[in-house]
Amino acid sequence: MCGIVGYVGLKEKKEILLDGLKELEYRGYDSAGIAVIENKKLSNFKAVGKLENLALKTKNYLSSGFGVAIGHTRWATHGKPTELNAHPHLGEKSFVVHNGIIENYQELKRKLQGSGVTFVSQTDTETIVHLFEYYQKQNMQPFEAFEKTVDELEGAYATLLISEVEPDTIFFAKNGSPMLVGFDDKDIYFASSDTPIIGKAKEVYYLNDGEYGYAKDGNIKLYDKNGEKTFTKQPLSKDKFTAQKDGYRFFMEKEIYEQSRVMSETMMGRINGNSIHFEELDQEFLNGIDSIKICACGTSYHSALASSYLFERLARIPCVVEIASEFRYKEPLLDKNTLFITISQSGETADTLEALKMAKRAGLKSLSICNVDNSSIVRESDKTILTRAGIEKGVASTKAFATQTMVLWMLSIYMAIHRKTISQDVLTGEINAMIHTPKALLVNDELHTKIHRLSKRYLHGHGFFFIGRDIFYPLALEGALKLKEISYLHAEGYPAGEMKHGPIALADSHLFTVALMPRTMHYEKIKSNVEELSARDATILAISPMPFDLADDFIQTRYDSHPMLEFFEMMVITQILALEISIRLGNDVDMPRNLAKSVTVE
Ligand code: G6P
């Protein structure tokens, strides 16, 4: 994910920018750049790939004396990772860096092109700098031009702009993407999270959505839609590790909360009106494909299993899912008309990689769905769709699962369109639900507090069953896996309709059942399954939009207009439940015993 650093002051600026960007490396990026104005002169450097490449390019550049500087690490979204698309973006006299998405950039771009502006990149960001210069040329003062620019931007952004027309100033604006300002005497720093400025700034102000302004003469002027405002600085943490967690207790918690935002990144550029577009794929790649086989491990296997329902239901294509370590040794029969999909957060899981190699040897077309570009699985696959979740640090996977599931959902629609198996009405409903997914993933305080309170009931007992039907069965498997990974309590995911064929023998008041009871997917059927358990005195935690009298505990969901919205909202609830139980038990949430984030052994 992209990162921003900025500085106004007397210190050597290149080092401040490169050091700061280095601290943001963990977020993932594929190009980087810096721009400095000193003695009214602009300098700019960009490089594709790692920061070392940028450091090499700036080897002979030093900037001592007063100046302003901005830097950026870019994770490609609109346009490929090239130098032209890397930030900072140049107008005639100004540079801009930006995180987020300018949703109305095409409209703004057309307007600017109509007035003679030439664009050199494929990014949405470049619009900001041209819009600023467009207004500035209409005799507006630089800040007035910036204010007018910000007013026209729609979407999420954190942006910094510098210009030769006001060479001692950084203009800033924030809406939906994080940004903060650091202070140390006369030095002013900007960054998209606090790690780049720890050890440099003493105090900090975390900008709120809708705030903008400028930094000059050792201070900032801050505005929002109601005009100029005052603000209170706070002391800056000195602990980098804590800072990377952005105030959350654990990386896993942070990553659960991030899901709503990263999901927008996963979808960005891929939902095109009433259609799905993957620049990574072409329809020719799918010609001749008449079935799908998916291989994965762990959490990735669960997203695969959920998608098999979607591929068959929406794209009417047979889809079989296999655990990679089982697939490798079963002497599988492979058909050249089968599309072989691997799913992996890390792209390095040994069993998944070997399964992929086997399929390739058998002549199958391969597609990977992965979070890490250039990983072994990505390099080995014919095609890849990146999930864009940003780096996941918690060993127990959360946002990687959510984004994998989203990509697979989009892919099932993409194939349904290709195979002409979806009506316009259904398509509109699916796309509409996708667009609303970030909302269903938002965690509110009330929900988190409620789960925290009820989690105290679930710290012992002789086991958990997570039950669901259809796509909620893989979600039940994933909910149980999350819980056992970080709480070390025994938990199983089970198809609700299958409980009566064995597991119901375990039912008593010490058996905890987490029942996923969506309104839009076989509600009456799962209700009967849960009633059977309740009749045998099992303790029931029901998660549903519909009140359920027999539940011992009940968490009411809100987004019940589409099964996938129910899926994602319930997913968040099961993640927080696992988190809160693990915290109460005093476990190391981010590094659970015996587990590794990337399993590169068989
Ligand atoms: C390990 C991790 C799991 C992950 C699995 C597959 O077991 O602890 O969280 O789901 O590997 O990893 P992958 O990177 O291939 O998705």
Coordinates of C-alpha atoms and ligand atoms in Angstrom, one line a residue, residues 296-301 343-349 352 377 392 394-397 400 404 478 481-482 485 595-599, ligand 1:
A296 CA -4.7 -24.0 -1.4
C297 CA -3.8 -24.5 2.3
G298 CA -5.2 -23.2 5.5
T299 CA -7.3 -20.0 5.4
S300 CA -6.7 -19.7 1.6
Y301 CA -8.4 -23.1 1.2
I343 CA -4.7 -19.2 -3.8
S344 CA -2.0 -18.1 -1.4
Q345 CA -1.6 -15.0 0.8
S346 CA 2.2 -15.3 0.9
G347 CA 2.8 -16.9 -2.5
E348 CA 5.4 -19.1 -0.9
T349 CA 3.5 -22.0 0.6
T352 CA 0.6 -25.0 -3.0
I377 CA 3.6 -18.8 -6.9
E392 CA -0.5 -8.9 6.7
G394 CA -0.7 -11.3 12.2
V395 CA -0.1 -15.0 11.7
A396 CA -3.9 -15.6 11.9
S397 CA -5.0 -14.4 8.5
A400 CA -6.0 -11.7 3.2
Q404 CA -9.1 -13.4 -1.6
E478 CA -12.6 -20.3 8.8
L481 CA -9.7 -22.1 12.4
K482 CA -9.2 -18.5 13.6
E485 CA -5.1 -20.7 16.0
L595 CA 2.5 -21.5 13.8
A596 CA 4.3 -19.7 11.1
K597 CA 3.0 -17.0 8.7
S598 CA 4.6 -18.5 5.6
V599 CA 5.0 -22.3 5.5
Ligands
G6P1 C1 0.0 -21.0 7.2 C2 -0.5 -19.8 7.9 C3 -2.0 -19.7 7.5 C4 -2.2 -19.7 6.0 C5 -1.6 -20.9 5.4 C6 -1.6 -20.8 3.9 O1 -0.5 -22.1 7.8 O2 -0.4 -19.8 9.3 O3 -2.5 -18.4 8.0 O4 -3.6 -19.7 5.8 O5 -0.2 -21.0 5.8 O6 -0.8 -19.7 3.5 P1 -0.8 -19.0 2.2 O7 0.3 -17.9 2.3 O8 -0.5 -19.9 1.1 O9 -2.2 -18.4 2.0

